[in-house]
mmCIF file of C-alpha atoms and ligand atoms in Angstrom:
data_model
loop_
_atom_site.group_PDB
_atom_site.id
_atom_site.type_symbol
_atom_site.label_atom_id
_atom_site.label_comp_id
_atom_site.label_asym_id
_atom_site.label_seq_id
_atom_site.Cartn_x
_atom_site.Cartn_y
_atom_site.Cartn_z
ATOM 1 C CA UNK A 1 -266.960 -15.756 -7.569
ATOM 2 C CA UNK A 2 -268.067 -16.726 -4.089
ATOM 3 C CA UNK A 3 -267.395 -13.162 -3.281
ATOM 4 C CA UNK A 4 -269.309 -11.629 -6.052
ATOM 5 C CA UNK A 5 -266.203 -10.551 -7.379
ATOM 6 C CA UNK A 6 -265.841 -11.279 -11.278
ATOM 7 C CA UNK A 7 -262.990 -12.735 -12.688
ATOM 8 C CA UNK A 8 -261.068 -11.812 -15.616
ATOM 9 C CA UNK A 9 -260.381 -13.701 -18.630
ATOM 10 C CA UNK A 10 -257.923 -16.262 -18.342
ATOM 11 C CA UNK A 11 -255.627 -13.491 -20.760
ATOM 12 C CA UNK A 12 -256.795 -10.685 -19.273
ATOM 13 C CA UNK A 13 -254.698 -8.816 -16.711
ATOM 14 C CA UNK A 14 -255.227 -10.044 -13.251
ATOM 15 C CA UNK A 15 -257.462 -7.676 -10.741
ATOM 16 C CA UNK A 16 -254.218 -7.459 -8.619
ATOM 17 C CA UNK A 17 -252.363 -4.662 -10.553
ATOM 18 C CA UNK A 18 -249.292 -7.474 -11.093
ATOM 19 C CA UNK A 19 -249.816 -6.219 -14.614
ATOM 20 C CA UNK A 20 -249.471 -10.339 -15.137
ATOM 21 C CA UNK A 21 -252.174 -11.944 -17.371
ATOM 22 C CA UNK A 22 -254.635 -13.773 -14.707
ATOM 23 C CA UNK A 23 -253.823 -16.715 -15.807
ATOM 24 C CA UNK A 24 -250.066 -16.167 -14.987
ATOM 25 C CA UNK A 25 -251.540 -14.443 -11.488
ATOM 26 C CA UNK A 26 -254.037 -15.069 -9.302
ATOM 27 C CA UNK A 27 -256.385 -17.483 -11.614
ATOM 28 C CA UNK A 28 -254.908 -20.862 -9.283
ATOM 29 C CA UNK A 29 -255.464 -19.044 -6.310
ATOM 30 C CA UNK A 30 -259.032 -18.103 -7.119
ATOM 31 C CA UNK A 31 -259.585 -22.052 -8.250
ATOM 32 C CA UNK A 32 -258.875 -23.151 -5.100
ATOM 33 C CA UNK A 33 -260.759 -20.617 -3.039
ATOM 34 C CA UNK A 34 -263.916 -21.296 -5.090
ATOM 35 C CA UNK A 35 -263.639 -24.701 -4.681
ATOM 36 C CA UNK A 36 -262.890 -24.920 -0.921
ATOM 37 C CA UNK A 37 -265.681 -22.647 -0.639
ATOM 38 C CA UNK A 38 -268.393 -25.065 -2.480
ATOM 39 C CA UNK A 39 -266.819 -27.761 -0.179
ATOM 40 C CA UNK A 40 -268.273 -25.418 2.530
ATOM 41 C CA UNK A 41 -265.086 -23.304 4.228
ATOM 42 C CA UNK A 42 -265.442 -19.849 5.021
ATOM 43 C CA UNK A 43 -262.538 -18.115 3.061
ATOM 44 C CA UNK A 44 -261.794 -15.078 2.682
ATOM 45 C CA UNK A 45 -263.072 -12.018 0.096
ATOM 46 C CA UNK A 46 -260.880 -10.624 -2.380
ATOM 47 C CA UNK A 47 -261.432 -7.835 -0.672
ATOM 48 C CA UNK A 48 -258.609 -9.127 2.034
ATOM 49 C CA UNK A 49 -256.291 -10.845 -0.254
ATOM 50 C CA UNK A 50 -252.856 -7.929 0.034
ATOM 51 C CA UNK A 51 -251.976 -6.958 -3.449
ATOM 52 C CA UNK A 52 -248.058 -6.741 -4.037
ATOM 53 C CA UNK A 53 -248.672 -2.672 -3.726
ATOM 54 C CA UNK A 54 -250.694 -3.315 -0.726
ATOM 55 C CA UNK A 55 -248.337 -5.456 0.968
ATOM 56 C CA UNK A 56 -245.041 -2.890 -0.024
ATOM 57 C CA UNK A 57 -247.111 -0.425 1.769
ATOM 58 C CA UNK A 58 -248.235 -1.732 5.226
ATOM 59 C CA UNK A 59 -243.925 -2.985 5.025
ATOM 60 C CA UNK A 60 -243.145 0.648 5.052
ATOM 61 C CA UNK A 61 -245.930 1.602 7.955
ATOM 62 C CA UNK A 62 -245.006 -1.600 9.834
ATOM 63 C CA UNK A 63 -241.100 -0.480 9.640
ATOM 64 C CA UNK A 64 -241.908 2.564 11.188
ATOM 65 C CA UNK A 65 -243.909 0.989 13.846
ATOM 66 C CA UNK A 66 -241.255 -1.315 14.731
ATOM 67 C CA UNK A 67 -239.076 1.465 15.106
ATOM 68 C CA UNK A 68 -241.156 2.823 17.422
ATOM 69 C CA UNK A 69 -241.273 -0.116 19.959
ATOM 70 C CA UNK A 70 -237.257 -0.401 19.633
ATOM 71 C CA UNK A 71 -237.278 3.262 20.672
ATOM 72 C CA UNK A 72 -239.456 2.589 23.534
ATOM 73 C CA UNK A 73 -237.406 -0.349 24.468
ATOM 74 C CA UNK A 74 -234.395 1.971 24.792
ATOM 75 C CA UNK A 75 -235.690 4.179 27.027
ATOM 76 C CA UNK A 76 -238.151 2.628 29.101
ATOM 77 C CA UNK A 77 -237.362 2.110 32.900
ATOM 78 C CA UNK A 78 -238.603 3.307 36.758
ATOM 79 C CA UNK A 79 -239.564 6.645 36.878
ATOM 80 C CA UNK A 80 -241.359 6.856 33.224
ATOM 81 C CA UNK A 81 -244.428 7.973 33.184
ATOM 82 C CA UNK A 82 -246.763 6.658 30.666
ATOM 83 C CA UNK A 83 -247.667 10.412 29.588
ATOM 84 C CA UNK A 84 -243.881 10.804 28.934
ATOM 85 C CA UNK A 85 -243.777 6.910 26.419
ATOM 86 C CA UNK A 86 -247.221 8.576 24.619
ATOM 87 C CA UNK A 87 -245.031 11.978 23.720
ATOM 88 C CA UNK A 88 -242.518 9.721 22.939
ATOM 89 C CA UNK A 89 -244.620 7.497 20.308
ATOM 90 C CA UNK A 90 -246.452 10.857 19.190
ATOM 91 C CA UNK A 91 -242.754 12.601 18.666
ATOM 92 C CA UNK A 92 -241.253 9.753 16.431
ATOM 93 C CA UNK A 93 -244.183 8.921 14.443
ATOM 94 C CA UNK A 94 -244.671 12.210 13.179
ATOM 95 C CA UNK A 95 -241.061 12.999 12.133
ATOM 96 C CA UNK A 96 -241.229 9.810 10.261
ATOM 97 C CA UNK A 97 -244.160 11.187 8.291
ATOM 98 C CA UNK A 98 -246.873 9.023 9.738
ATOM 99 C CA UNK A 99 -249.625 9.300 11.774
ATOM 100 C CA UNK A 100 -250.175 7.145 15.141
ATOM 101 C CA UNK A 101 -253.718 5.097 14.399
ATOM 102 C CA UNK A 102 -254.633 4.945 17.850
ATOM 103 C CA UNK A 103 -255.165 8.685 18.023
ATOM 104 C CA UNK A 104 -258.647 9.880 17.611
ATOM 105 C CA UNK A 105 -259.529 5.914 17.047
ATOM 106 C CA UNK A 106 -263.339 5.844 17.710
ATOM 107 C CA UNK A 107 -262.360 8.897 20.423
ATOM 108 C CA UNK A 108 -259.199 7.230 21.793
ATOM 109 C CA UNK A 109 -257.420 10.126 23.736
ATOM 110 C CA UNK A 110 -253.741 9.189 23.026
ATOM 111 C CA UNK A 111 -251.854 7.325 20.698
ATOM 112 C CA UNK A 112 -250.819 4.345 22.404
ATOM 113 C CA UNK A 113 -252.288 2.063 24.881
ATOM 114 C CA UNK A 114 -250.115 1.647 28.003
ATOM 115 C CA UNK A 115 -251.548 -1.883 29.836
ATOM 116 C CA UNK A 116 -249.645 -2.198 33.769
ATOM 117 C CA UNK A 117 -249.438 -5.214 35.622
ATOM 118 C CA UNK A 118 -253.842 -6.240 35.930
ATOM 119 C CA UNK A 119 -254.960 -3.733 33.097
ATOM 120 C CA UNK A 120 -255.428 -6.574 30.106
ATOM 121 C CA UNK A 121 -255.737 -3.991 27.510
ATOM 122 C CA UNK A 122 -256.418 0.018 26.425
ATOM 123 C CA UNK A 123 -254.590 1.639 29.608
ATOM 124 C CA UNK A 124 -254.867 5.116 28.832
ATOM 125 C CA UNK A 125 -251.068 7.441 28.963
ATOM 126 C CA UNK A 126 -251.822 9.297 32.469
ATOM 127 C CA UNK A 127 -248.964 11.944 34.205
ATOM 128 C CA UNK A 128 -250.073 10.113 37.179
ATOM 129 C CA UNK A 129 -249.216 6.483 35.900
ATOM 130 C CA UNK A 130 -245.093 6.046 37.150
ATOM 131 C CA UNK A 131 -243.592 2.784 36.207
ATOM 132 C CA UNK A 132 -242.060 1.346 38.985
ATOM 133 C CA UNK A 133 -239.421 -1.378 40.031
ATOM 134 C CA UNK A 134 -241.014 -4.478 39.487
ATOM 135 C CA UNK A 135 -244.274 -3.303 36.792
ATOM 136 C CA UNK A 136 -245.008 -5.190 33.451
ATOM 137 C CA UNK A 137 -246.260 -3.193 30.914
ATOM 138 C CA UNK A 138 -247.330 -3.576 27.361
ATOM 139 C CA UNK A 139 -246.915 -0.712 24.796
ATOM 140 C CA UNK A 140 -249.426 -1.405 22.270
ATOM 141 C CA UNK A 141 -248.445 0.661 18.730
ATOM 142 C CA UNK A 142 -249.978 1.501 16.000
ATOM 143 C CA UNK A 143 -249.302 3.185 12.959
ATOM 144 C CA UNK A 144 -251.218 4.622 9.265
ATOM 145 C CA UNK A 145 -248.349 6.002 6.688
ATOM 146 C CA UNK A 146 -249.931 6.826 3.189
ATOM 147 C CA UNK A 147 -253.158 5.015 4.178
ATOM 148 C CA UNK A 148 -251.318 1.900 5.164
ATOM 149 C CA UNK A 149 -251.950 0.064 8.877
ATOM 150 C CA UNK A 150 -249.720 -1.570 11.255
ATOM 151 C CA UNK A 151 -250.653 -2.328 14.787
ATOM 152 C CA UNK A 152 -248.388 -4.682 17.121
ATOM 153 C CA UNK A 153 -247.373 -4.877 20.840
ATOM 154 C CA UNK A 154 -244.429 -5.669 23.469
ATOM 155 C CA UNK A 155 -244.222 -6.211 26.891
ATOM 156 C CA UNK A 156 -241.448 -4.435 28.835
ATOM 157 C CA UNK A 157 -240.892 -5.501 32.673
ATOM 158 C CA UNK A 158 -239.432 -2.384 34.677
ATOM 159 C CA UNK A 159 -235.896 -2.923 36.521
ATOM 160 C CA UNK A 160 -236.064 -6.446 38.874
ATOM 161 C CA UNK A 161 -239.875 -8.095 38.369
ATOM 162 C CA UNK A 162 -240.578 -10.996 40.794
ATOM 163 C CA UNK A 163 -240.019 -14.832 38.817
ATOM 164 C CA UNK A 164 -243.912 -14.757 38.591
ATOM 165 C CA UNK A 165 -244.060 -11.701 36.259
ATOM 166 C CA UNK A 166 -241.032 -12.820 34.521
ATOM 167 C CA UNK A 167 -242.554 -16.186 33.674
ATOM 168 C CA UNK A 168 -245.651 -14.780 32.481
ATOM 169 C CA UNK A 169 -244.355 -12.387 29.871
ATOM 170 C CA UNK A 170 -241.837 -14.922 28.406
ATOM 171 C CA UNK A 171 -244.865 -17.579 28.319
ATOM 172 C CA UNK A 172 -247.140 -15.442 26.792
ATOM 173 C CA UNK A 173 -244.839 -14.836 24.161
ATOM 174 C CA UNK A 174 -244.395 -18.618 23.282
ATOM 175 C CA UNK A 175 -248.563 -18.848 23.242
ATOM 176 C CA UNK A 176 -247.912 -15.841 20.620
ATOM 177 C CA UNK A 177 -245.164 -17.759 19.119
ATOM 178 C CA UNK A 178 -247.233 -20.899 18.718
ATOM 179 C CA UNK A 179 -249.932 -19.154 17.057
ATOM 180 C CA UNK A 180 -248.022 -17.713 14.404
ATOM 181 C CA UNK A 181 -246.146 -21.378 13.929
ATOM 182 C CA UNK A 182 -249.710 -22.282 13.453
ATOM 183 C CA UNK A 183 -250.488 -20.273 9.997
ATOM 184 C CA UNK A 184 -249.747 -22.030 6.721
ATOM 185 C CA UNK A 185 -251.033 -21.435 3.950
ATOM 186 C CA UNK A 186 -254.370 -22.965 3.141
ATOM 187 C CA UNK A 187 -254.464 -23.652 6.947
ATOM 188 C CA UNK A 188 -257.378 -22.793 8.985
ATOM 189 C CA UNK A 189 -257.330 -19.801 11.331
ATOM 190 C CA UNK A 190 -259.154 -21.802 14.380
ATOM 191 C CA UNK A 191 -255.568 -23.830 14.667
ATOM 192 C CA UNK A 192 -254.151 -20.674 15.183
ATOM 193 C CA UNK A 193 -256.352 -19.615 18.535
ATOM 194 C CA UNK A 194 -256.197 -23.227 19.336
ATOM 195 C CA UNK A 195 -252.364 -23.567 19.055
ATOM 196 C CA UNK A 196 -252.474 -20.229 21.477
ATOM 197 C CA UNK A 197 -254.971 -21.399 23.619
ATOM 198 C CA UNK A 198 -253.347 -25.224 24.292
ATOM 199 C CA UNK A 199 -250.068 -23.298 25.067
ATOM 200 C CA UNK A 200 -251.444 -21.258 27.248
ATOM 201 C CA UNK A 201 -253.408 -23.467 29.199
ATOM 202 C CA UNK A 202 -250.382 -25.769 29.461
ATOM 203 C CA UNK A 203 -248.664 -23.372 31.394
ATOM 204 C CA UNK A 204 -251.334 -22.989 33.975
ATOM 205 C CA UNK A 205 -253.052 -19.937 32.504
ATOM 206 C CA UNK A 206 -256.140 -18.466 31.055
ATOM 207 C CA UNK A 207 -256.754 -16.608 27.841
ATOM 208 C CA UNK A 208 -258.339 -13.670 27.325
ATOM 209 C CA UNK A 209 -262.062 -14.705 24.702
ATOM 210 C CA UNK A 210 -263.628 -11.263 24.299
ATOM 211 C CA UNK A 211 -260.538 -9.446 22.803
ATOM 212 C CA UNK A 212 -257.983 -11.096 19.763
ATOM 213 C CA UNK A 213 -256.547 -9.933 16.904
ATOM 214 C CA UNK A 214 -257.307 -8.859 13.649
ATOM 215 C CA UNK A 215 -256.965 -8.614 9.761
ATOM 216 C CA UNK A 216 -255.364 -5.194 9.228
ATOM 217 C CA UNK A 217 -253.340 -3.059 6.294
ATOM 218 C CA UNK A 218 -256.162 -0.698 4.573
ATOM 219 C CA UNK A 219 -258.310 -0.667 8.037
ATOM 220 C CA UNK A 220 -256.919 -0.611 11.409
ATOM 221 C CA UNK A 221 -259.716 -3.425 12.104
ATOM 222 C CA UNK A 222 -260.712 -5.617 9.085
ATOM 223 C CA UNK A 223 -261.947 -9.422 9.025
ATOM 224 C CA UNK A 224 -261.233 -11.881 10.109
ATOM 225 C CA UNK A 225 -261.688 -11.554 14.053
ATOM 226 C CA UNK A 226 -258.640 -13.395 15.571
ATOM 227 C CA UNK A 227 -259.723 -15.515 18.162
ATOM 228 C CA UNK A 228 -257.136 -16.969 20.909
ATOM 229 C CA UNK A 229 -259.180 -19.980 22.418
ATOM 230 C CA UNK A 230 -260.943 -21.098 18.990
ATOM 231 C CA UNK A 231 -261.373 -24.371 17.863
ATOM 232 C CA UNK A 232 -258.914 -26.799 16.123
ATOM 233 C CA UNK A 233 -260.243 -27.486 12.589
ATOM 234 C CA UNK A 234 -262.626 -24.465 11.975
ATOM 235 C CA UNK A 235 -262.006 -20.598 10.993
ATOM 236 C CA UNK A 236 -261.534 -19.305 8.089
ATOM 237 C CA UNK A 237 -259.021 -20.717 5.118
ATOM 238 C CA UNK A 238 -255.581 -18.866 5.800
ATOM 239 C CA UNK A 239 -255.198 -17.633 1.541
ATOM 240 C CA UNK A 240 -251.045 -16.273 0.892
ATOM 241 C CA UNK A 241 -252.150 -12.010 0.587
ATOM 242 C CA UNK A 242 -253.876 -11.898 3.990
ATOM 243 C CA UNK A 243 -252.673 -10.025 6.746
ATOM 244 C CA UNK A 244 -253.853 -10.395 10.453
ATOM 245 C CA UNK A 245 -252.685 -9.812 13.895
ATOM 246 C CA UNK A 246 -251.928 -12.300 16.377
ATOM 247 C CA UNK A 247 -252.403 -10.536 19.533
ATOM 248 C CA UNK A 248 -252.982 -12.749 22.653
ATOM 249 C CA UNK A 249 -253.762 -11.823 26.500
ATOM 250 C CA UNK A 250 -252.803 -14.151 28.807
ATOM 251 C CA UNK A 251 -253.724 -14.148 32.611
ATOM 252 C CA UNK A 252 -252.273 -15.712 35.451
ATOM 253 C CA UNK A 253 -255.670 -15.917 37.236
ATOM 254 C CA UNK A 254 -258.736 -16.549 35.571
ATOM 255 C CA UNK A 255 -259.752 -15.324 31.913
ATOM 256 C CA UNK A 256 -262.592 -13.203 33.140
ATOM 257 C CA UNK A 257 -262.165 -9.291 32.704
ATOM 258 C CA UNK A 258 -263.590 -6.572 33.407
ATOM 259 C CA UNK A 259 -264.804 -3.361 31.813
ATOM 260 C CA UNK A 260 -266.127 -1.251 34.245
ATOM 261 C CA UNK A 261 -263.437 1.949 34.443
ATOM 262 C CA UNK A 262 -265.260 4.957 33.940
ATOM 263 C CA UNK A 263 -262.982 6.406 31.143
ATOM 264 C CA UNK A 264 -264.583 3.485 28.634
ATOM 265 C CA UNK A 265 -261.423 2.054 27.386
ATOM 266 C CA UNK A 266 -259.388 -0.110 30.438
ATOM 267 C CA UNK A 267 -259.772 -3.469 30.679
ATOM 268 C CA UNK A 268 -258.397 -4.907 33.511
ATOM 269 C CA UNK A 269 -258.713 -8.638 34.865
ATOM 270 C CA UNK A 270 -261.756 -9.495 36.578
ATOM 271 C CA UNK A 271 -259.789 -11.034 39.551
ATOM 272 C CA UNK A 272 -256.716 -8.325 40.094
ATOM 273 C CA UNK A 273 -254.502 -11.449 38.592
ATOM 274 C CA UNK A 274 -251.462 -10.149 36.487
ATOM 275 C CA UNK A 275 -251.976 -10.180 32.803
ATOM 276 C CA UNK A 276 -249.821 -9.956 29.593
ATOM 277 C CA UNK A 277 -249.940 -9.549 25.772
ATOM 278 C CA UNK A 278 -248.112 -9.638 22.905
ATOM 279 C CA UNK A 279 -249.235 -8.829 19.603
ATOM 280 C CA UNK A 280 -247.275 -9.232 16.055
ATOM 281 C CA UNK A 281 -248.787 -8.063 12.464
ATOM 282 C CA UNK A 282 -248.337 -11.454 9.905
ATOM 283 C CA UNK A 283 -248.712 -12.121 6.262
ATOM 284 C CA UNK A 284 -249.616 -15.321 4.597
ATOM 285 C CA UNK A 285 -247.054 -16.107 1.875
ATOM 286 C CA UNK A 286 -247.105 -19.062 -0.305
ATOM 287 C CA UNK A 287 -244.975 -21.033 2.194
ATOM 288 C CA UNK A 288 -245.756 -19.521 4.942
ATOM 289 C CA UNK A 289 -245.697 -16.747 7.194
ATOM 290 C CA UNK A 290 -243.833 -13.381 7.436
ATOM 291 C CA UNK A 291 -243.780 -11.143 10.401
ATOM 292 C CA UNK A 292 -244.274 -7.434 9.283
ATOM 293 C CA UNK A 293 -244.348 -5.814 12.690
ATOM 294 C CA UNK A 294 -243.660 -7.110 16.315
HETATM 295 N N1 MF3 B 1 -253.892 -1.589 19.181
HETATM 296 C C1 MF3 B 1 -255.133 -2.215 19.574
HETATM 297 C C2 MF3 B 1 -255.221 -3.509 18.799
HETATM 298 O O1 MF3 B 1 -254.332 -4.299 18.945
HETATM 299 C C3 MF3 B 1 -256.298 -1.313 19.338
HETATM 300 C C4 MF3 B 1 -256.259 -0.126 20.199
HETATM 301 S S1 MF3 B 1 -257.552 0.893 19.825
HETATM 302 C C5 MF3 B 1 -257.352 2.187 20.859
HETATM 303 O O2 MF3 B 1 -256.068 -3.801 18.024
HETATM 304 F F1 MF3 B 1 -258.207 3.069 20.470
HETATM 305 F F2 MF3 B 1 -257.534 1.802 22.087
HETATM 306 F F3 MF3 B 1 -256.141 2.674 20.740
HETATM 307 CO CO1 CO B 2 -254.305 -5.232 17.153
#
């Protein structure tokens, strides 16, 4: 195949596990991959197409990552410290017998990033960071059980937060929103950026380029890169098996950032403005789309 995957006889068993013959399987789906791919689309390997093992797996991590956020959601409020929500996220995942991703991740201190107010991305758990009256914070989880990835994000505003802040998180989870009504199968991922991007920009803010999401269930970070601000019409072919993160930043000033704090890892906005994200974990079905983790 395009892929340089071989393909099994039409009667053989398919290369999925289904146990199904291939031509009961995935032959249709490879048909139509190959042949959008002579027409000249980028689509994806086979090497990102979720088997129905695969997919049962990253369910069970994403479950446990989703229990995570609820948990954080239940006790987050003035007078947390960020240290205190990492413990928390460290604590849980354990006991549920999995392992938070973020730990160790290419020397990542902690296992969760903590993002206040102007910090875009990768805020680092500190004793000395105290949510206050009035902060908006995103909690950025992720989780590996049995080898399985799930990564997704909330924002949480602390106590009273002025209309501003208010309207930013709630519009920065419609971009989000209109991204993910954006995958169909056989789509293109560039309408999925774009659908983020036009929604954004509609409400008078910017979007974050450098950062977006990502495919994810065997790696933390696989293909394809998730662009928020791509182009209508381009991307790669959206197949039913792939699973990818839709994970956008919006800011309330301009989109520039900057990466200059000395730890490596927080990203705030280049102009101080406030900033938010919110990130789900999303599979292509045949019809199209379920939400694994949010
Ligand atoms: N969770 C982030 C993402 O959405 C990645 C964080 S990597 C870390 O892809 F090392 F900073 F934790
Ligand atoms: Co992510």
């Amino acid at each position: 195949m395009y892929d340089g995957e071989g393909r099994p006889g039409r009667n053989d068993e398919c290369w999925c596990g289904s146990g199904k013959k291939y031509k009961k399987c995935h032959l249709a789906e490879d048909d139509r991959l190959q042949a959008l791919y002579e027409a000249g689309f980028e689509v994806p390997a086979r090497g990102l197409l979720k088997t129905a093992e695969d997919v049962e797996g990253i369910k069970r991590s994403a479950a446990i990552n989703v229990g995570v956020l609820d948990m954080v959601g239940q006790r987050i409020g003035p007078g947390v410290t960020t240290e205190e929500i990492d413990r928390w996220i460290y604590d849980y995942t354990i006991e549920h017998g999995a392992v938070p991703a973020d730990l160790d991740y290419e020397g990542y201190p902690k296992s969760v990033c903590t993002s206040i107010n102007e910090v875009v991305c990768h805020g680092i758990p500190s004793p000395d960071d105290v949510l206050k009256e009035g902060d908006i914070v995103n909690v950025d989880c992720s989780t590996i059980l049995d080898g399985y990835f799930s990564d997704s994000s909330r924002m949480f505003c602390i106590g009273e937060v002025s209309p501003e802040r208010r309207r930013l998180v709630e519009e920065t989870k419609r971009a989000m929103e209109a991204g993910l009504a954006a995958v169909k199968p056989w789509g293109l991922l560039g309408d999925v950026g774009a659908a983020v991007n036009e929604y954004a920009k509609a409400q008078g803010y910017t979007v974050v380029r450098e950062f977006g999401g990502h495919g994810i269930g065997l790696e933390f970070h696989e293909d394809p890169f998730v662009s928020h601000v791509s182009e209508p019409g381009t991307g790669m072919v959206l197949a039913p098996g792939m699973v990818f993160t839709i994970e956008p930043m919006v800011n309330a000033g301009g989109c520039e950032i900057d990466m200059s704090d000395p730890n490596g890892w927080t990203v705030r906005t280049a102009d101080g403005s406030d900033t938010a994200q919110w990130e789900i974990q999303v599979l292509v079905t045949e019809d199209g789309a379920e939400v694994l983790s949010w």
